[in-house]
Coordinates of C-alpha atoms and ligand atoms in Angstrom, one line a residue:
M1 CA 0.0 0.0 0.0
A2 CA 1.3 3.5 -0.8
V3 CA 2.0 5.7 2.2
T4 CA 1.4 9.4 2.3
S5 CA 1.6 12.2 4.9
I6 CA -0.4 15.4 4.6
D7 CA 0.9 18.1 6.8
I8 CA -1.4 21.1 7.4
N9 CA 0.1 24.0 9.2
R10 CA -2.3 26.9 9.9
D11 CA 0.5 29.4 9.0
N12 CA 0.6 28.1 5.4
K13 CA -2.3 30.1 4.1
I14 CA -2.5 30.4 0.3
S15 CA -5.2 33.0 0.0
D16 CA -8.8 33.9 0.9
I17 CA -11.0 32.1 -1.6
D18 CA -13.3 34.1 -3.7
D19 CA -16.7 32.4 -3.4
R20 CA -17.0 32.8 -7.2
L21 CA -14.5 29.9 -7.5
Y22 CA -17.6 27.8 -7.5
G23 CA -19.4 29.4 -10.4
S24 CA -21.0 27.7 -13.3
F25 CA -22.3 28.5 -16.8
I26 CA -25.5 28.3 -18.8
E27 CA -25.4 28.9 -22.5
H28 CA -28.2 29.0 -25.1
L29 CA -27.1 25.6 -26.3
G30 CA -28.9 22.3 -26.6
R31 CA -31.3 21.8 -23.8
A32 CA -29.5 24.0 -21.2
V33 CA -32.2 26.6 -21.2
Y34 CA -35.3 25.1 -23.0
E35 CA -36.2 21.7 -21.2
G36 CA -33.3 22.6 -18.8
I37 CA -34.0 25.5 -16.5
Y38 CA -37.2 26.5 -18.4
Q39 CA -40.0 24.2 -19.4
P40 CA -43.5 25.7 -19.1
G41 CA -46.1 22.9 -18.7
H42 CA -43.7 20.5 -17.0
P43 CA -45.3 19.3 -13.7
S44 CA -42.5 21.0 -11.7
A45 CA -42.7 24.3 -13.6
D46 CA -43.4 27.4 -11.5
E47 CA -45.4 30.5 -12.4
D48 CA -42.6 31.7 -14.7
G49 CA -42.1 28.3 -16.4
F50 CA -38.9 27.5 -14.5
R51 CA -38.4 23.9 -13.4
K52 CA -38.4 23.8 -9.6
D53 CA -36.7 20.4 -9.6
V54 CA -33.8 22.0 -11.4
L55 CA -33.8 25.1 -9.2
E56 CA -33.6 22.8 -6.1
L57 CA -30.5 21.1 -7.4
V58 CA -28.9 24.4 -8.4
K59 CA -29.5 25.7 -4.9
E60 CA -28.1 22.5 -3.4
L61 CA -24.9 23.3 -5.4
N62 CA -24.9 26.8 -3.9
V63 CA -23.6 28.3 -7.1
P64 CA -22.6 31.9 -6.5
V65 CA -22.4 33.1 -10.1
V66 CA -23.6 31.8 -13.5
R67 CA -22.0 32.9 -16.8
Y68 CA -24.6 33.6 -19.5
P69 CA -25.7 33.5 -22.4
G70 CA -22.5 32.0 -24.0
G71 CA -20.0 30.6 -24.9
N72 CA -19.7 30.5 -28.6
Y73 CA -23.4 31.5 -28.8
V74 CA -22.6 35.1 -27.6
S75 CA -20.5 35.9 -30.7
N76 CA -23.6 36.6 -32.8
F77 CA -26.0 37.4 -29.9
F78 CA -28.5 40.2 -30.5
W79 CA -29.6 40.9 -26.9
E80 CA -32.5 43.2 -27.9
D81 CA -34.2 40.3 -29.6
S82 CA -34.3 38.6 -26.2
V83 CA -36.1 41.4 -24.3
G84 CA -39.6 42.9 -24.2
P85 CA -43.0 41.5 -25.2
E86 CA -43.4 38.3 -27.1
E87 CA -44.0 40.0 -30.5
T88 CA -40.7 41.7 -30.5
R89 CA -38.7 38.5 -29.7
R90 CA -37.1 37.5 -33.0
T91 CA -36.4 33.9 -33.8
R92 CA -32.7 33.7 -34.8
L93 CA -30.3 31.2 -36.3
D94 CA -27.5 30.4 -33.9
L95 CA -24.4 29.7 -36.1
A96 CA -22.3 28.3 -33.2
W97 CA -24.5 25.3 -32.6
R98 CA -26.5 25.3 -35.8
T99 CA -29.8 25.6 -33.9
T100 CA -32.8 27.9 -33.9
E101 CA -33.1 30.3 -31.0
P102 CA -36.7 31.3 -30.2
N103 CA -35.6 33.9 -27.6
E104 CA -38.4 32.9 -25.3
V105 CA -35.9 33.1 -22.5
G106 CA -33.9 36.3 -22.6
I107 CA -32.2 38.8 -20.2
S108 CA -35.2 39.5 -18.0
E109 CA -36.2 35.8 -17.6
F110 CA -32.6 34.7 -16.9
A111 CA -32.2 37.5 -14.3
R112 CA -35.4 36.3 -12.7
W113 CA -34.2 32.7 -12.7
A114 CA -30.9 33.7 -11.2
R115 CA -32.7 35.5 -8.4
K116 CA -34.7 32.4 -7.7
A117 CA -31.5 30.2 -7.8
G118 CA -29.8 32.6 -5.4
T119 CA -27.0 33.3 -7.8
A120 CA -25.4 36.3 -9.6
V121 CA -25.2 36.7 -13.4
M122 CA -21.9 37.0 -15.2
M123 CA -23.0 38.5 -18.5
A124 CA -21.1 38.3 -21.8
V125 CA -21.2 40.9 -24.6
N126 CA -21.0 40.1 -28.3
L127 CA -17.5 41.2 -29.5
G128 CA -17.7 38.8 -32.5
T129 CA -20.2 40.4 -34.8
R130 CA -20.8 43.5 -32.7
G131 CA -18.8 46.0 -30.7
T132 CA -18.5 48.8 -28.2
A133 CA -21.7 50.7 -29.1
D134 CA -23.9 47.7 -28.7
A135 CA -22.1 46.7 -25.4
L136 CA -22.9 50.1 -24.1
N137 CA -26.6 49.9 -25.1
F138 CA -26.8 46.5 -23.4
L139 CA -25.1 47.7 -20.2
E140 CA -27.5 50.7 -20.1
Y141 CA -30.5 48.4 -20.5
C142 CA -29.2 46.1 -17.7
N143 CA -27.8 48.4 -15.1
L144 CA -28.8 52.0 -15.5
D145 CA -31.9 53.9 -14.2
T146 CA -31.4 57.1 -16.2
D147 CA -33.8 58.9 -18.4
S148 CA -32.1 57.5 -21.5
Y149 CA -33.5 55.3 -24.3
Y150 CA -32.4 51.8 -23.2
A151 CA -32.9 52.3 -19.4
S152 CA -36.4 53.6 -20.2
L153 CA -37.0 50.6 -22.5
R154 CA -36.2 48.2 -19.7
R155 CA -38.5 50.1 -17.3
R156 CA -41.2 49.9 -20.0
H157 CA -40.6 46.2 -20.0
G158 CA -41.4 46.2 -16.3
D159 CA -38.0 45.6 -14.9
K160 CA -35.8 47.3 -12.3
P161 CA -32.0 47.4 -13.1
F162 CA -30.5 44.0 -13.0
N163 CA -27.2 45.4 -11.5
I164 CA -25.0 42.9 -13.2
K165 CA -21.4 43.4 -11.9
L166 CA -19.3 41.0 -13.9
W167 CA -19.0 41.3 -17.7
C168 CA -17.1 39.1 -20.2
M169 CA -15.7 40.9 -23.2
G170 CA -16.8 38.3 -25.7
N171 CA -15.8 34.6 -25.8
E172 CA -12.8 32.6 -27.0
M173 CA -12.0 35.3 -29.6
D174 CA -8.8 33.5 -30.7
G175 CA -10.8 30.4 -31.8
P176 CA -11.1 29.8 -35.6
W177 CA -14.6 28.3 -34.8
Q178 CA -15.7 31.7 -33.3
V179 CA -17.9 33.9 -35.4
G180 CA -15.9 37.1 -35.6
Q181 CA -12.5 35.6 -34.6
K182 CA -9.9 38.3 -34.2
T183 CA -6.1 38.6 -33.9
A184 CA -4.8 39.3 -30.5
Y185 CA -4.1 43.0 -31.4
E186 CA -7.6 43.5 -32.9
Y187 CA -9.3 41.8 -29.9
G188 CA -7.0 43.5 -27.3
R189 CA -7.9 47.0 -28.7
L190 CA -11.6 46.1 -28.9
A191 CA -11.7 44.6 -25.4
R192 CA -9.8 47.7 -24.1
E193 CA -12.1 50.3 -25.6
T194 CA -15.3 48.3 -24.7
A195 CA -14.3 47.8 -21.1
K196 CA -13.2 51.4 -20.9
A197 CA -16.4 52.8 -22.2
M198 CA -18.5 50.4 -20.1
K199 CA -16.7 51.5 -17.0
M200 CA -17.3 55.1 -18.0
M201 CA -21.0 54.2 -17.9
D202 CA -21.0 52.1 -14.8
D203 CA -17.8 52.2 -12.7
T204 CA -19.0 49.4 -10.4
I205 CA -18.6 46.6 -13.0
E206 CA -15.7 44.2 -13.4
C207 CA -14.5 43.1 -16.9
V208 CA -13.0 39.8 -18.0
A209 CA -10.9 39.7 -21.2
C210 CA -10.6 36.5 -23.3
G211 CA -7.5 34.6 -22.8
S212 CA -6.7 31.6 -25.0
A213 CA -9.5 29.0 -25.7
H214 CA -7.2 26.4 -24.2
I215 CA -3.5 25.9 -23.4
N216 CA -2.8 24.0 -26.6
M217 CA -3.9 26.9 -28.9
P218 CA -1.0 27.7 -31.2
T219 CA -1.0 31.3 -30.0
F220 CA -1.2 30.5 -26.2
G221 CA 1.0 32.9 -24.4
T222 CA 1.5 35.4 -27.2
W223 CA -2.3 36.0 -27.3
E224 CA -2.4 36.7 -23.5
K225 CA 0.6 39.0 -23.7
E226 CA -0.8 41.1 -26.6
V227 CA -4.3 41.3 -25.2
L228 CA -3.0 42.3 -21.8
E229 CA -0.7 44.9 -23.3
Q230 CA -3.6 46.5 -25.0
A231 CA -6.3 46.1 -22.4
Y232 CA -4.5 45.8 -19.0
D233 CA -5.7 49.2 -17.6
Y234 CA -9.4 48.5 -18.1
I235 CA -9.9 44.8 -17.4
D236 CA -9.9 43.0 -14.1
Y237 CA -9.5 39.3 -15.1
I238 CA -8.2 37.3 -18.1
S239 CA -10.1 34.1 -18.9
C240 CA -8.8 30.5 -19.1
H241 CA -10.8 27.6 -20.5
Q242 CA -9.8 23.9 -20.3
Y243 CA -11.7 20.7 -20.9
F244 CA -10.4 17.2 -20.1
E245 CA -10.9 14.1 -22.1
N246 CA -10.2 10.4 -22.0
K247 CA -10.7 9.4 -25.6
S248 CA -8.0 6.8 -25.4
G249 CA -9.5 5.1 -22.4
N250 CA -6.4 5.4 -20.2
T251 CA -7.5 6.4 -16.7
D252 CA -4.0 6.9 -15.4
D253 CA -3.2 9.4 -18.2
F254 CA -6.6 11.0 -17.7
F255 CA -6.0 11.6 -14.0
A256 CA -2.4 12.9 -14.7
S257 CA -3.7 15.3 -17.4
V258 CA -5.2 17.6 -14.8
D259 CA -1.7 18.7 -13.8
I260 CA -1.7 20.9 -16.9
L261 CA -3.8 23.3 -14.8
D262 CA -0.7 24.2 -12.7
R263 CA 1.3 25.2 -15.8
F264 CA -1.7 26.9 -17.4
I265 CA -2.4 29.1 -14.3
D266 CA 1.2 29.8 -13.4
T267 CA 2.0 30.8 -17.0
V268 CA -1.0 33.2 -17.4
A269 CA -0.4 34.7 -13.9
A270 CA 3.3 35.3 -14.9
I271 CA 2.2 37.0 -18.1
C272 CA -0.2 39.2 -16.2
D273 CA 2.6 40.2 -13.8
E274 CA 5.1 40.8 -16.6
V275 CA 2.7 43.2 -18.3
K276 CA 1.9 44.8 -14.9
R277 CA 5.7 45.5 -14.4
S278 CA 6.1 46.8 -17.9
K279 CA 3.3 49.2 -17.3
N280 CA 4.4 50.1 -13.9
S281 CA 0.9 49.4 -12.8
D282 CA -0.2 48.9 -9.2
K283 CA -3.2 46.9 -10.3
T284 CA -3.1 43.0 -10.4
V285 CA -5.1 41.3 -13.1
N286 CA -6.3 37.9 -11.9
I287 CA -7.7 34.8 -13.6
S288 CA -11.3 33.9 -14.4
F289 CA -11.2 30.2 -15.2
D290 CA -14.7 30.5 -16.7
E291 CA -15.0 27.2 -18.5
W292 CA -13.7 23.9 -17.2
N293 CA -15.0 20.3 -17.1
C294 CA -14.6 16.9 -18.8
W295 CA -16.0 17.0 -22.3
Y296 CA -15.5 14.2 -24.8
H297 CA -18.3 11.6 -24.7
T298 CA -20.6 13.3 -27.2
L299 CA -18.2 15.2 -29.4
D300 CA -18.3 13.0 -32.5
Q301 CA -22.0 12.4 -32.4
D302 CA -22.7 16.1 -31.9
D303 CA -20.7 17.0 -35.0
E304 CA -22.7 14.5 -37.0
R305 CA -26.0 15.7 -35.6
M306 CA -25.2 19.4 -36.3
K307 CA -24.3 18.4 -39.9
K308 CA -27.3 16.2 -40.5
E309 CA -30.0 17.8 -38.5
P310 CA -29.3 21.5 -38.3
W311 CA -31.5 24.3 -37.1
G312 CA -33.6 22.4 -34.5
I313 CA -34.9 24.0 -31.3
A314 CA -33.2 22.8 -28.1
P315 CA -31.6 19.6 -29.7
H316 CA -29.9 17.0 -27.5
L317 CA -26.3 18.4 -27.8
L318 CA -23.3 17.9 -25.5
E319 CA -25.3 15.6 -23.2
D320 CA -22.2 13.8 -21.9
N321 CA -23.2 11.0 -19.4
Y322 CA -20.4 11.3 -16.9
T323 CA -18.5 8.4 -15.5
F324 CA -16.9 7.8 -12.1
E325 CA -13.5 8.7 -13.4
D326 CA -14.8 12.0 -14.8
A327 CA -15.9 12.8 -11.2
I328 CA -12.4 12.1 -10.0
V329 CA -10.9 14.4 -12.7
N330 CA -13.3 17.2 -11.7
G331 CA -12.3 16.7 -8.0
L332 CA -8.6 17.0 -9.0
A333 CA -9.4 20.2 -11.0
L334 CA -11.2 21.7 -8.0
I335 CA -8.2 20.9 -5.8
K336 CA -6.0 22.8 -8.3
F337 CA -8.3 25.8 -8.3
I338 CA -8.2 26.0 -4.5
K339 CA -4.4 25.6 -4.6
H340 CA -4.3 28.5 -7.0
S341 CA -6.9 30.6 -5.3
D342 CA -4.4 33.5 -4.9
R343 CA -4.7 34.1 -8.7
V344 CA -7.9 32.2 -9.8
K345 CA -10.7 34.3 -8.4
I346 CA -13.6 33.1 -10.6
A347 CA -14.1 29.6 -12.0
C348 CA -17.1 28.3 -13.9
L349 CA -18.0 24.6 -14.2
A350 CA -19.1 24.4 -17.8
Q351 CA -21.9 23.9 -17.8
L352 CA -24.8 23.6 -15.3
V353 CA -27.9 21.9 -16.8
N354 CA -28.1 19.2 -19.6
V355 CA -25.1 20.5 -21.6
I356 CA -21.9 18.9 -20.2
A357 CA -23.6 19.3 -16.9
P358 CA -23.8 18.0 -13.3
I359 CA -27.7 18.3 -13.5
M360 CA -29.7 16.5 -16.2
T361 CA -33.4 16.6 -16.9
D362 CA -35.9 14.3 -18.6
K363 CA -38.4 16.2 -20.7
D364 CA -41.2 14.1 -19.3
G365 CA -39.6 13.1 -16.0
G366 CA -37.5 14.5 -13.2
A367 CA -34.0 16.1 -12.8
W368 CA -31.1 13.9 -11.7
K369 CA -27.5 14.2 -10.6
Q370 CA -24.5 13.1 -12.7
T371 CA -21.4 11.7 -11.1
I372 CA -19.6 15.1 -11.4
F373 CA -22.3 16.7 -9.2
Y374 CA -20.7 15.5 -6.1
P375 CA -17.1 16.8 -6.1
F376 CA -18.5 20.2 -7.1
L377 CA -21.1 20.1 -4.4
H378 CA -18.5 19.2 -1.7
A379 CA -16.1 22.0 -2.9
S380 CA -18.8 24.6 -3.1
V381 CA -20.2 23.8 0.3
Y382 CA -17.0 23.0 2.3
G383 CA -14.5 24.9 0.2
R384 CA -15.3 28.5 1.2
G385 CA -13.0 30.5 3.5
S386 CA -9.2 30.4 3.2
A387 CA -7.1 27.9 1.3
I388 CA -4.3 26.3 3.5
R389 CA -1.5 24.6 1.7
C390 CA -1.0 20.8 2.4
N391 CA 2.6 19.7 2.4
V392 CA 2.0 16.3 0.8
T393 CA 4.8 13.7 1.1
T394 CA 3.7 11.2 -1.5
G395 CA 5.1 8.7 -4.0
T396 CA 5.0 9.4 -7.7
H397 CA 4.2 7.2 -10.7
D398 CA 4.6 7.3 -14.4
T399 CA 1.7 6.8 -16.8
A400 CA 1.9 6.1 -20.6
G401 CA 1.9 9.9 -21.3
Y402 CA 3.2 11.5 -18.1
K403 CA 6.2 11.2 -15.8
D404 CA 6.5 11.7 -12.0
V405 CA 2.8 12.0 -11.3
T406 CA 2.1 12.5 -7.6
D407 CA 0.0 9.7 -6.2
I408 CA -2.0 12.0 -3.9
E409 CA -3.2 15.5 -4.5
A410 CA -4.6 17.5 -1.6
V411 CA -5.5 20.9 -0.3
S412 CA -7.4 22.2 2.7
V413 CA -9.8 25.0 3.4
L414 CA -10.4 26.8 6.8
S415 CA -14.0 28.0 6.9
K416 CA -14.7 31.8 7.1
D417 CA -15.6 31.5 10.8
G418 CA -12.4 29.5 11.6
T419 CA -14.3 26.6 13.2
Q420 CA -14.0 24.0 10.4
L421 CA -11.1 22.7 8.4
T422 CA -11.8 20.6 5.3
V423 CA -9.2 18.5 3.5
F424 CA -9.9 17.6 -0.1
A425 CA -7.7 14.7 -1.3
V426 CA -7.6 12.4 -4.4
N427 CA -5.8 9.2 -4.6
R428 CA -5.0 9.0 -8.3
L429 CA -3.4 5.6 -8.1
T430 CA -5.8 3.4 -9.9
G431 CA -4.5 0.0 -8.7
E432 CA -3.5 0.8 -5.1
D433 CA -5.0 2.1 -1.9
A434 CA -3.0 4.7 0.0
E435 CA -2.5 4.9 3.7
A436 CA -2.8 8.6 4.6
Q437 CA -1.6 10.3 7.7
V438 CA -3.1 13.8 8.1
N439 CA -1.1 15.9 10.6
L440 CA -2.7 19.1 11.9
A441 CA -0.5 21.9 13.3
G442 CA -2.0 25.0 14.8
F443 CA -5.5 23.5 14.9
D444 CA -5.9 22.9 18.7
G445 CA -9.3 21.5 19.6
F446 CA -10.1 20.4 16.0
R447 CA -11.5 16.9 15.8
P448 CA -12.8 14.9 12.8
L449 CA -16.5 15.4 12.1
S450 CA -17.0 13.4 8.9
W451 CA -15.3 11.9 5.9
L452 CA -17.1 11.7 2.6
A453 CA -15.8 9.8 -0.3
L454 CA -16.5 8.8 -3.9
E455 CA -15.2 5.3 -4.5
S456 CA -15.7 2.7 -7.2
D457 CA -13.8 -0.3 -8.7
D458 CA -15.5 0.5 -12.0
M459 CA -14.1 3.7 -13.6
L460 CA -16.8 3.8 -16.2
V461 CA -19.9 3.5 -14.1
S462 CA -22.3 6.4 -14.5
N463 CA -25.6 7.7 -13.1
S464 CA -28.9 7.9 -14.9
A465 CA -32.4 9.1 -14.3
E466 CA -33.3 5.6 -13.1
E467 CA -30.2 4.9 -10.9
Q468 CA -27.7 6.8 -8.9
K469 CA -24.8 4.3 -8.9
V470 CA -22.2 6.9 -8.0
V471 CA -23.0 8.7 -4.7
P472 CA -20.8 9.8 -1.9
V473 CA -20.3 7.4 1.0
S474 CA -19.8 8.4 4.6
K475 CA -16.8 6.7 6.2
S476 CA -15.8 6.2 9.8
C477 CA -12.8 3.9 9.6
Y478 CA -10.1 6.3 10.7
E479 CA -8.0 6.8 13.8
F480 CA -7.5 10.2 15.4
N481 CA -4.8 10.9 18.0
G482 CA -2.9 14.0 19.0
G483 CA -3.8 16.0 15.9
T484 CA -3.1 13.1 13.6
L485 CA -5.7 11.3 11.5
K486 CA -4.9 7.9 9.9
A487 CA -7.1 6.7 7.1
T488 CA -6.9 4.6 4.0
F489 CA -7.8 6.3 0.7
K490 CA -9.2 3.8 -1.7
A491 CA -7.5 3.5 -5.1
A492 CA -9.0 6.2 -7.4
S493 CA -11.0 8.0 -4.8
W494 CA -12.2 11.5 -3.9
N495 CA -12.0 12.2 -0.2
V496 CA -13.4 15.1 1.9
I497 CA -12.4 15.0 5.5
I498 CA -14.0 17.7 7.8
F499 CA -12.5 18.7 11.1
R500 CA -14.5 20.8 13.5
K501 CA -13.3 22.8 16.5
D502 CA -14.8 21.6 19.8
Ligands
LIG601 O1 -19.1 25.0 -23.2 C1 -19.2 24.7 -24.6 C2 -18.3 25.6 -25.5 O2 -17.0 25.4 -25.2 C3 -18.5 27.1 -25.3 O3 -19.6 27.6 -26.0 C4 -17.2 27.6 -25.8 O4 -16.9 28.8 -25.2 C5 -16.2 26.5 -25.6 O5 -15.5 26.3 -26.7

């Protein structure tokens, strides 16, 4: 059995964690909105047509912010078609996902849904086919209460200001798949001037500029540098996006692949700081990791469907049915985000409902939890407060594609009121349990309260509407003495150990 010690010293604080680290994302894509959050006529629909069964699960996840309305969708989004009375709602073709958008749910409806879900909206403006003037009109409509055209229009539509504080300057503008793709210079100038003008209108907002669509983009690094050189003074965050996949069916490689987040985050943070120095700025630009998840199960069939059956309304797209190993990968990613919470202030699990999502719905049935629901739930509920580094003395292993992969990954979080310490740990050895010794220093009076784990011998088992095969188990087989807890982490397991002060 592998042996690991996890030393947690109260003095090793990494950072206060921004609650928005546990954000998510809803795009007008597939059945995320229609048949997802919204389905008038469904037995669980409320007076606004929102599915209450979905709202309950979103509330359980305690999501602090939801990015909307895209994604690739936003790059040809005409927001004014999605507001006001039914007769002004234009039906549009969405080029990103080759679907028909009825605009039945728009800005006002989504803001109302967000209020019911207890979450804030992170809004995106279209910098693909539109630009600064349109972003200003949109911001005026959303946030201002002036006697000007768009603020008055919103009032006529019966809404108070939505007060949206976080704005994405477009989406993945480096991607050749993006409608209105730009060079780094073109985009950097546009993001700068748009964020500048938007802040002239409402100086309470924060702006996120697009970083690379993923770390393997050919312009990764040079894109960030150029965009930051242009836009640094007016933006607050630069985005990162990353999806994980196990197309080759190698679980060890899959688990190891998450380490790329360390390099990704460190590199982007270093570029931010280099530009900060070159500009002699006293402002720090941080990271909004506003798309992350596993995404690979449906890619090929979705490409086929979009080719063969284009322009449907709310087609079944990106409906990955997640496995046990996907949940472990997401647990590893959450550990990385907490470890890097000094620079990653916002992160959005992409996405939330039906589309590469922890929550799924049946059109004629209920809502249910995918395997990936659970690590996110645990991190969102127990991962708020300050991140404390774990010094992990662990073995390493090689996989087909990676060398010196740590067996155990762990981080801990001290709750905001200082009474609870939670250790998140993954044993990523697939064939071997690990004996773990957790040593607390500076946590007098803390005793173990509970230990939740996701464990399975079958890496490919998944959940469905009929059966929840992957659910957390509560474990009690540990010893605790003199500030040291001894426990065995099962091979390929996600572990959440909660200590509470007496
Ligand atoms: O989340 C699905 C898609 O992935 C988003 O629309 C896009 O931003 C990314 O490429």
